[in-house]
């Protein structure tokens, strides 16, 4: 089981899965101690009088586990010093070969303890690497978050902008991947709010633009029917100019979206111009058809 859990620990470390790595770390440590515990239990059970004659299998398992720890250390660039545990392994082999089983058992216990410390250290390094990468991700998306804050302010979502700024600060100060994930979840929720308001505003802009389409079409039709009627020609020129001005006013609303949902403002600006265009076209139409 110790070998299996250590293998799973390697895989979890490579995938940067902190939760799985933590669990496999615990399971592997338990497995590391099982052999020595079994030895102790067998010695204490006098009724069975079981005597361990060889620690070879245990030594092989420990040797395999140490090899896997070295692989993890290399992948994490942890620069772990394995000299002491390697020397203990050599000593355990020598004692076992001489038949000094008690001494071999004591050395194996030390190896298990040393291995536990190395695993703990490697896990901490892995977690630090995860946090570092997560913070790099935060820095990479800092400009995007700033843009989102600006959009929230532009759309009049002041509270959303404040919440986003607070989340940004929390992200920069976060010292765990869970904290970073939590703040990004909050940011995504606020982003959805901004996108929703943006979509509503875009719909309103399209509605305003659609009001000009029939007016522009009518003005063009009247211009086609215009012959040599100077008064009607002047009225149509004013109408065309006003249509272009109104188009620009609607386009400018993209930069001041809070005004889009202000009926009073729209009535006094775009609404007033649209009504003037209608009046000009009506007058021009009368002049054209009267003269014809």
mmCIF file of C-alpha atoms in Angstrom:
data_model
loop_
_atom_site.group_PDB
_atom_site.id
_atom_site.type_symbol
_atom_site.label_atom_id
_atom_site.label_comp_id
_atom_site.label_asym_id
_atom_site.label_seq_id
_atom_site.Cartn_x
_atom_site.Cartn_y
_atom_site.Cartn_z
ATOM 1 C CA UNK A 1 0.000 0.000 0.000
ATOM 2 C CA UNK A 2 2.874 2.377 0.786
ATOM 3 C CA UNK A 3 4.248 1.921 -2.719
ATOM 4 C CA UNK A 4 0.833 2.529 -4.273
ATOM 5 C CA UNK A 5 0.144 5.657 -2.199
ATOM 6 C CA UNK A 6 3.587 7.076 -2.984
ATOM 7 C CA UNK A 7 2.947 6.524 -6.695
ATOM 8 C CA UNK A 8 -0.380 8.327 -6.366
ATOM 9 C CA UNK A 9 1.397 11.109 -4.467
ATOM 10 C CA UNK A 10 3.800 11.560 -7.397
ATOM 11 C CA UNK A 11 0.913 11.743 -9.838
ATOM 12 C CA UNK A 12 -0.950 14.243 -7.658
ATOM 13 C CA UNK A 13 2.159 16.417 -7.332
ATOM 14 C CA UNK A 14 2.669 16.405 -11.096
ATOM 15 C CA UNK A 15 -0.977 17.424 -11.616
ATOM 16 C CA UNK A 16 -0.659 20.006 -8.816
ATOM 17 C CA UNK A 17 -3.719 18.474 -7.107
ATOM 18 C CA UNK A 18 -3.207 19.657 -3.528
ATOM 19 C CA UNK A 19 -6.164 17.812 -1.987
ATOM 20 C CA UNK A 20 -5.274 14.427 -3.495
ATOM 21 C CA UNK A 21 -1.584 14.922 -2.699
ATOM 22 C CA UNK A 22 -2.441 15.656 0.922
ATOM 23 C CA UNK A 23 -4.522 12.451 1.249
ATOM 24 C CA UNK A 24 -1.953 10.225 -0.485
ATOM 25 C CA UNK A 25 0.731 11.790 1.701
ATOM 26 C CA UNK A 26 -1.176 10.743 4.854
ATOM 27 C CA UNK A 27 -1.930 7.253 3.512
ATOM 28 C CA UNK A 28 1.682 6.731 2.456
ATOM 29 C CA UNK A 29 2.945 7.738 5.886
ATOM 30 C CA UNK A 30 0.608 5.249 7.533
ATOM 31 C CA UNK A 31 1.835 2.565 5.153
ATOM 32 C CA UNK A 32 5.471 3.449 5.867
ATOM 33 C CA UNK A 33 4.907 2.663 9.522
ATOM 34 C CA UNK A 34 2.893 -0.521 9.032
ATOM 35 C CA UNK A 35 5.851 -2.833 8.583
ATOM 36 C CA UNK A 36 7.581 -1.744 11.769
ATOM 37 C CA UNK A 37 4.257 -1.861 13.636
ATOM 38 C CA UNK A 38 3.657 -5.406 12.458
ATOM 39 C CA UNK A 39 7.122 -6.365 13.651
ATOM 40 C CA UNK A 40 6.409 -4.888 17.080
ATOM 41 C CA UNK A 41 3.037 -6.619 17.271
ATOM 42 C CA UNK A 42 4.525 -9.973 16.313
ATOM 43 C CA UNK A 43 7.190 -9.666 18.983
ATOM 44 C CA UNK A 44 4.592 -8.771 21.611
ATOM 45 C CA UNK A 45 2.416 -11.773 20.759
ATOM 46 C CA UNK A 46 4.342 -14.330 22.807
ATOM 47 C CA UNK A 47 1.711 -16.992 22.306
ATOM 48 C CA UNK A 48 2.489 -17.282 18.613
ATOM 49 C CA UNK A 49 6.273 -16.951 19.138
ATOM 50 C CA UNK A 50 6.612 -15.614 15.552
ATOM 51 C CA UNK A 51 10.173 -14.554 14.737
ATOM 52 C CA UNK A 52 11.020 -12.254 11.817
ATOM 53 C CA UNK A 53 13.941 -13.844 10.033
ATOM 54 C CA UNK A 54 14.437 -11.320 7.231
ATOM 55 C CA UNK A 55 13.675 -7.602 6.677
ATOM 56 C CA UNK A 56 14.537 -7.888 2.985
ATOM 57 C CA UNK A 57 10.999 -7.264 1.648
ATOM 58 C CA UNK A 58 10.601 -4.202 3.869
ATOM 59 C CA UNK A 59 13.972 -2.848 2.789
ATOM 60 C CA UNK A 60 12.982 -3.255 -0.876
ATOM 61 C CA UNK A 61 9.736 -1.371 -0.301
ATOM 62 C CA UNK A 62 11.542 1.454 1.469
ATOM 63 C CA UNK A 63 14.151 1.579 -1.278
ATOM 64 C CA UNK A 64 11.383 1.880 -3.883
ATOM 65 C CA UNK A 65 9.659 4.626 -1.891
ATOM 66 C CA UNK A 66 12.897 6.586 -1.528
ATOM 67 C CA UNK A 67 13.460 6.337 -5.283
ATOM 68 C CA UNK A 68 9.984 7.792 -5.896
ATOM 69 C CA UNK A 69 10.622 10.599 -3.429
ATOM 70 C CA UNK A 70 13.767 11.445 -5.388
ATOM 71 C CA UNK A 71 11.701 11.648 -8.592
ATOM 72 C CA UNK A 72 9.221 14.017 -6.929
ATOM 73 C CA UNK A 73 12.069 16.123 -5.548
ATOM 74 C CA UNK A 74 13.614 16.438 -9.013
ATOM 75 C CA UNK A 75 10.307 17.409 -10.631
ATOM 76 C CA UNK A 76 9.686 20.048 -7.965
ATOM 77 C CA UNK A 77 13.306 21.292 -8.051
ATOM 78 C CA UNK A 78 13.236 20.854 -4.282
ATOM 79 C CA UNK A 79 16.956 20.048 -3.930
ATOM 80 C CA UNK A 80 16.338 17.572 -1.087
ATOM 81 C CA UNK A 81 19.445 16.011 0.482
ATOM 82 C CA UNK A 82 18.909 12.228 0.410
ATOM 83 C CA UNK A 83 22.409 11.400 1.691
ATOM 84 C CA UNK A 84 21.298 10.568 5.239
ATOM 85 C CA UNK A 85 18.372 8.352 4.244
ATOM 86 C CA UNK A 86 20.562 6.594 1.653
ATOM 87 C CA UNK A 87 23.164 5.860 4.332
ATOM 88 C CA UNK A 88 20.445 4.515 6.627
ATOM 89 C CA UNK A 89 19.247 2.255 3.836
ATOM 90 C CA UNK A 90 22.780 0.896 3.337
ATOM 91 C CA UNK A 91 23.056 0.304 7.088
ATOM 92 C CA UNK A 92 19.692 -1.494 7.194
ATOM 93 C CA UNK A 93 20.813 -3.788 4.376
ATOM 94 C CA UNK A 94 24.103 -4.539 6.153
ATOM 95 C CA UNK A 95 22.419 -5.321 9.482
ATOM 96 C CA UNK A 96 19.856 -7.514 7.767
ATOM 97 C CA UNK A 97 22.571 -9.393 5.869
ATOM 98 C CA UNK A 98 24.464 -10.054 9.136
ATOM 99 C CA UNK A 99 21.285 -11.286 10.789
ATOM 100 C CA UNK A 100 21.208 -8.309 13.177
ATOM 101 C CA UNK A 101 17.442 -8.059 12.807
ATOM 102 C CA UNK A 102 16.801 -5.853 15.834
ATOM 103 C CA UNK A 103 19.360 -3.310 14.670
ATOM 104 C CA UNK A 104 17.918 -3.491 11.148
ATOM 105 C CA UNK A 105 14.440 -2.811 12.538
ATOM 106 C CA UNK A 106 15.670 0.254 14.435
ATOM 107 C CA UNK A 107 17.286 1.619 11.279
ATOM 108 C CA UNK A 108 14.102 0.967 9.284
ATOM 109 C CA UNK A 109 12.140 2.973 11.849
ATOM 110 C CA UNK A 110 14.560 5.858 11.350
ATOM 111 C CA UNK A 111 14.147 5.549 7.572
ATOM 112 C CA UNK A 112 10.354 5.699 7.959
ATOM 113 C CA UNK A 113 10.651 8.823 10.112
ATOM 114 C CA UNK A 114 13.083 10.479 7.714
ATOM 115 C CA UNK A 115 10.876 9.576 4.751
ATOM 116 C CA UNK A 116 7.901 11.147 6.478
ATOM 117 C CA UNK A 117 9.784 14.415 6.932
ATOM 118 C CA UNK A 118 10.882 14.435 3.294
ATOM 119 C CA UNK A 119 7.330 13.803 2.104
ATOM 120 C CA UNK A 120 6.047 16.626 4.284
ATOM 121 C CA UNK A 121 8.694 18.975 2.910
ATOM 122 C CA UNK A 122 7.923 18.000 -0.699
ATOM 123 C CA UNK A 123 4.224 18.574 -0.130
ATOM 124 C CA UNK A 124 4.929 22.057 1.235
ATOM 125 C CA UNK A 125 7.095 22.834 -1.808
ATOM 126 C CA UNK A 126 4.332 21.593 -4.106
ATOM 127 C CA UNK A 127 1.783 23.819 -2.368
ATOM 128 C CA UNK A 128 4.108 26.832 -2.607
ATOM 129 C CA UNK A 129 4.525 26.191 -6.331
ATOM 130 C CA UNK A 130 0.756 26.045 -6.751
ATOM 131 C CA UNK A 131 0.317 29.359 -4.952
ATOM 132 C CA UNK A 132 3.097 30.939 -7.026
ATOM 133 C CA UNK A 133 1.492 29.797 -10.289
ATOM 134 C CA UNK A 134 -1.915 30.963 -9.082
ATOM 135 C CA UNK A 135 -0.503 34.410 -8.292
ATOM 136 C CA UNK A 136 1.101 34.539 -11.730
ATOM 137 C CA UNK A 137 -2.354 33.804 -13.121
ATOM 138 C CA UNK A 138 -3.753 36.676 -11.030
ATOM 139 C CA UNK A 139 -1.094 39.069 -12.330
ATOM 140 C CA UNK A 140 -1.812 37.952 -15.883
ATOM 141 C CA UNK A 141 -5.507 38.779 -15.434
ATOM 142 C CA UNK A 142 -4.959 42.021 -13.495
ATOM 143 C CA UNK A 143 -5.559 44.165 -16.590
ATOM 144 C CA UNK A 144 -8.740 42.246 -17.348
ATOM 145 C CA UNK A 145 -10.017 42.823 -13.807
ATOM 146 C CA UNK A 146 -9.170 46.535 -14.035
ATOM 147 C CA UNK A 147 -11.127 46.716 -17.287
ATOM 148 C CA UNK A 148 -14.076 45.027 -15.603
ATOM 149 C CA UNK A 149 -13.948 47.536 -12.733
ATOM 150 C CA UNK A 150 -13.929 50.404 -15.230
ATOM 151 C CA UNK A 151 -16.903 48.917 -17.090
ATOM 152 C CA UNK A 152 -18.840 48.535 -13.845
ATOM 153 C CA UNK A 153 -18.237 52.210 -13.047
ATOM 154 C CA UNK A 154 -19.189 53.235 -16.584
ATOM 155 C CA UNK A 155 -22.503 51.387 -16.326
ATOM 156 C CA UNK A 156 -23.221 52.972 -12.950
ATOM 157 C CA UNK A 157 -22.653 49.729 -11.023
ATOM 158 C CA UNK A 158 -20.763 51.447 -8.215
ATOM 159 C CA UNK A 159 -21.236 48.689 -5.625
ATOM 160 C CA UNK A 160 -20.117 46.055 -8.124
ATOM 161 C CA UNK A 161 -17.022 48.143 -8.874
ATOM 162 C CA UNK A 162 -16.208 48.379 -5.143
ATOM 163 C CA UNK A 163 -16.697 44.620 -4.676
ATOM 164 C CA UNK A 164 -14.423 43.925 -7.645
ATOM 165 C CA UNK A 165 -11.725 46.193 -6.221
ATOM 166 C CA UNK A 166 -11.930 44.368 -2.882
ATOM 167 C CA UNK A 167 -11.668 40.992 -4.621
ATOM 168 C CA UNK A 168 -8.643 42.247 -6.540
ATOM 169 C CA UNK A 169 -6.927 43.203 -3.274
ATOM 170 C CA UNK A 170 -7.818 39.819 -1.739
ATOM 171 C CA UNK A 171 -6.346 38.066 -4.770
ATOM 172 C CA UNK A 172 -3.051 39.900 -4.469
ATOM 173 C CA UNK A 173 -2.874 39.108 -0.736
ATOM 174 C CA UNK A 174 -4.032 35.480 -1.013
ATOM 175 C CA UNK A 175 -1.706 32.844 0.442
ATOM 176 C CA UNK A 176 -3.592 29.734 -0.628
ATOM 177 C CA UNK A 177 -5.048 28.426 -3.870
ATOM 178 C CA UNK A 178 -8.456 28.034 -2.206
ATOM 179 C CA UNK A 179 -8.557 31.766 -1.420
ATOM 180 C CA UNK A 180 -7.625 32.585 -5.008
ATOM 181 C CA UNK A 181 -10.328 30.267 -6.371
ATOM 182 C CA UNK A 182 -12.926 31.813 -4.063
ATOM 183 C CA UNK A 183 -12.122 35.358 -5.177
ATOM 184 C CA UNK A 184 -12.232 34.383 -8.844
ATOM 185 C CA UNK A 185 -15.691 32.887 -8.286
ATOM 186 C CA UNK A 186 -16.811 36.234 -6.846
ATOM 187 C CA UNK A 187 -15.285 38.098 -9.798
ATOM 188 C CA UNK A 188 -17.096 35.840 -12.274
ATOM 189 C CA UNK A 189 -20.430 36.588 -10.566
ATOM 190 C CA UNK A 190 -19.801 40.340 -10.863
ATOM 191 C CA UNK A 191 -18.653 39.908 -14.444
ATOM 192 C CA UNK A 192 -21.997 38.298 -15.241
ATOM 193 C CA UNK A 193 -23.781 41.318 -13.742
ATOM 194 C CA UNK A 194 -21.756 43.701 -15.896
ATOM 195 C CA UNK A 195 -22.382 41.596 -19.012
ATOM 196 C CA UNK A 196 -26.102 41.547 -18.277
ATOM 197 C CA UNK A 197 -26.272 45.340 -17.994
ATOM 198 C CA UNK A 198 -24.105 45.673 -21.101
ATOM 199 C CA UNK A 199 -26.512 43.457 -23.035
ATOM 200 C CA UNK A 200 -29.515 45.514 -21.889
ATOM 201 C CA UNK A 201 -27.775 48.724 -22.919
ATOM 202 C CA UNK A 202 -26.840 47.269 -26.287
ATOM 203 C CA UNK A 203 -30.481 46.362 -26.876
ATOM 204 C CA UNK A 204 -31.494 49.922 -26.045
ATOM 205 C CA UNK A 205 -28.878 51.312 -28.442
ATOM 206 C CA UNK A 206 -30.173 49.096 -31.238
ATOM 207 C CA UNK A 207 -33.711 50.261 -30.494
ATOM 208 C CA UNK A 208 -32.673 53.909 -30.773
ATOM 209 C CA UNK A 209 -30.764 53.224 -33.986
ATOM 210 C CA UNK A 210 -33.793 51.468 -35.445
ATOM 211 C CA UNK A 211 -35.852 54.642 -34.989
ATOM 212 C CA UNK A 212 -33.641 56.401 -37.526
ATOM 213 C CA UNK A 213 -33.843 53.711 -40.220
ATOM 214 C CA UNK A 214 -37.351 54.539 -41.550
ATOM 215 C CA UNK A 215 -36.672 58.271 -41.270
ATOM 216 C CA UNK A 216 -33.470 58.000 -43.284
ATOM 217 C CA UNK A 217 -35.235 55.836 -45.859
ATOM 218 C CA UNK A 218 -38.080 58.345 -46.155
ATOM 219 C CA UNK A 219 -35.615 61.220 -46.529
ATOM 220 C CA UNK A 220 -33.848 59.357 -49.337
ATOM 221 C CA UNK A 221 -37.148 58.665 -51.125
ATOM 222 C CA UNK A 222 -38.106 62.331 -50.885
ATOM 223 C CA UNK A 223 -34.686 63.313 -52.214
ATOM 224 C CA UNK A 224 -35.280 61.043 -55.214
ATOM 225 C CA UNK A 225 -38.601 62.774 -55.880
ATOM 226 C CA UNK A 226 -37.102 66.216 -55.393
ATOM 227 C CA UNK A 227 -36.952 68.209 -58.592
ATOM 228 C CA UNK A 228 -36.179 71.888 -58.455
ATOM 229 C CA UNK A 229 -37.751 72.761 -55.145
ATOM 230 C CA UNK A 230 -35.167 74.755 -53.209
ATOM 231 C CA UNK A 231 -37.234 75.046 -50.034
ATOM 232 C CA UNK A 232 -37.788 71.289 -49.905
ATOM 233 C CA UNK A 233 -34.118 70.733 -50.747
ATOM 234 C CA UNK A 234 -33.033 72.880 -47.778
ATOM 235 C CA UNK A 235 -35.408 71.029 -45.470
ATOM 236 C CA UNK A 236 -34.037 67.658 -46.603
ATOM 237 C CA UNK A 237 -30.439 68.801 -46.152
ATOM 238 C CA UNK A 238 -31.250 69.837 -42.585
ATOM 239 C CA UNK A 239 -32.984 66.490 -42.037
ATOM 240 C CA UNK A 240 -29.994 64.504 -43.370
ATOM 241 C CA UNK A 241 -27.583 66.528 -41.208
ATOM 242 C CA UNK A 242 -29.754 65.990 -38.162
ATOM 243 C CA UNK A 243 -29.960 62.259 -38.866
ATOM 244 C CA UNK A 244 -26.147 62.051 -38.892
ATOM 245 C CA UNK A 245 -25.941 64.091 -35.684
ATOM 246 C CA UNK A 246 -28.443 61.788 -33.994
ATOM 247 C CA UNK A 247 -26.507 58.716 -35.148
ATOM 248 C CA UNK A 248 -23.399 60.148 -33.500
ATOM 249 C CA UNK A 249 -25.333 60.965 -30.327
ATOM 250 C CA UNK A 250 -26.517 57.365 -30.118
ATOM 251 C CA UNK A 251 -22.971 56.113 -30.715
ATOM 252 C CA UNK A 252 -21.682 58.408 -27.960
ATOM 253 C CA UNK A 253 -24.101 56.749 -25.532
ATOM 254 C CA UNK A 254 -21.830 53.688 -25.634
ATOM 255 C CA UNK A 255 -19.335 55.716 -23.591
ATOM 256 C CA UNK A 256 -21.990 57.120 -21.224
ATOM 257 C CA UNK A 257 -24.320 54.128 -20.783
ATOM 258 C CA UNK A 258 -25.956 55.541 -17.640
ATOM 259 C CA UNK A 259 -27.793 58.011 -19.890
ATOM 260 C CA UNK A 260 -29.316 55.246 -22.013
ATOM 261 C CA UNK A 261 -31.848 54.396 -19.331
ATOM 262 C CA UNK A 262 -32.565 58.031 -18.459
ATOM 263 C CA UNK A 263 -35.912 58.816 -20.183
ATOM 264 C CA UNK A 264 -35.696 62.524 -19.399
ATOM 265 C CA UNK A 265 -32.258 62.825 -20.978
ATOM 266 C CA UNK A 266 -33.305 60.856 -24.066
ATOM 267 C CA UNK A 267 -36.444 62.959 -24.524
ATOM 268 C CA UNK A 268 -34.465 66.200 -24.355
ATOM 269 C CA UNK A 269 -31.709 65.065 -26.714
ATOM 270 C CA UNK A 270 -32.227 62.175 -29.109
ATOM 271 C CA UNK A 271 -35.993 62.183 -28.764
ATOM 272 C CA UNK A 272 -36.167 65.893 -29.527
ATOM 273 C CA UNK A 273 -33.925 65.536 -32.597
ATOM 274 C CA UNK A 274 -35.957 62.620 -33.933
ATOM 275 C CA UNK A 275 -39.127 64.672 -33.617
ATOM 276 C CA UNK A 276 -37.454 67.563 -35.450
ATOM 277 C CA UNK A 277 -36.413 65.193 -38.256
ATOM 278 C CA UNK A 278 -39.989 63.983 -38.572
ATOM 279 C CA UNK A 279 -41.257 67.574 -38.764
ATOM 280 C CA UNK A 280 -38.689 68.507 -41.427
ATOM 281 C CA UNK A 281 -39.560 65.485 -43.545
ATOM 282 C CA UNK A 282 -43.266 66.206 -43.254
ATOM 283 C CA UNK A 283 -42.771 69.802 -44.412
ATOM 284 C CA UNK A 284 -40.506 68.715 -47.261
ATOM 285 C CA UNK A 285 -43.002 66.066 -48.311
ATOM 286 C CA UNK A 286 -45.824 68.608 -48.490
ATOM 287 C CA UNK A 287 -43.735 71.022 -50.549
ATOM 288 C CA UNK A 288 -42.636 68.306 -52.989
ATOM 289 C CA UNK A 289 -46.088 66.920 -53.636
ATOM 290 C CA UNK A 290 -47.759 70.330 -53.755
ATOM 291 C CA UNK A 291 -45.291 71.473 -56.400
ATOM 292 C CA UNK A 292 -45.773 68.264 -58.356
#
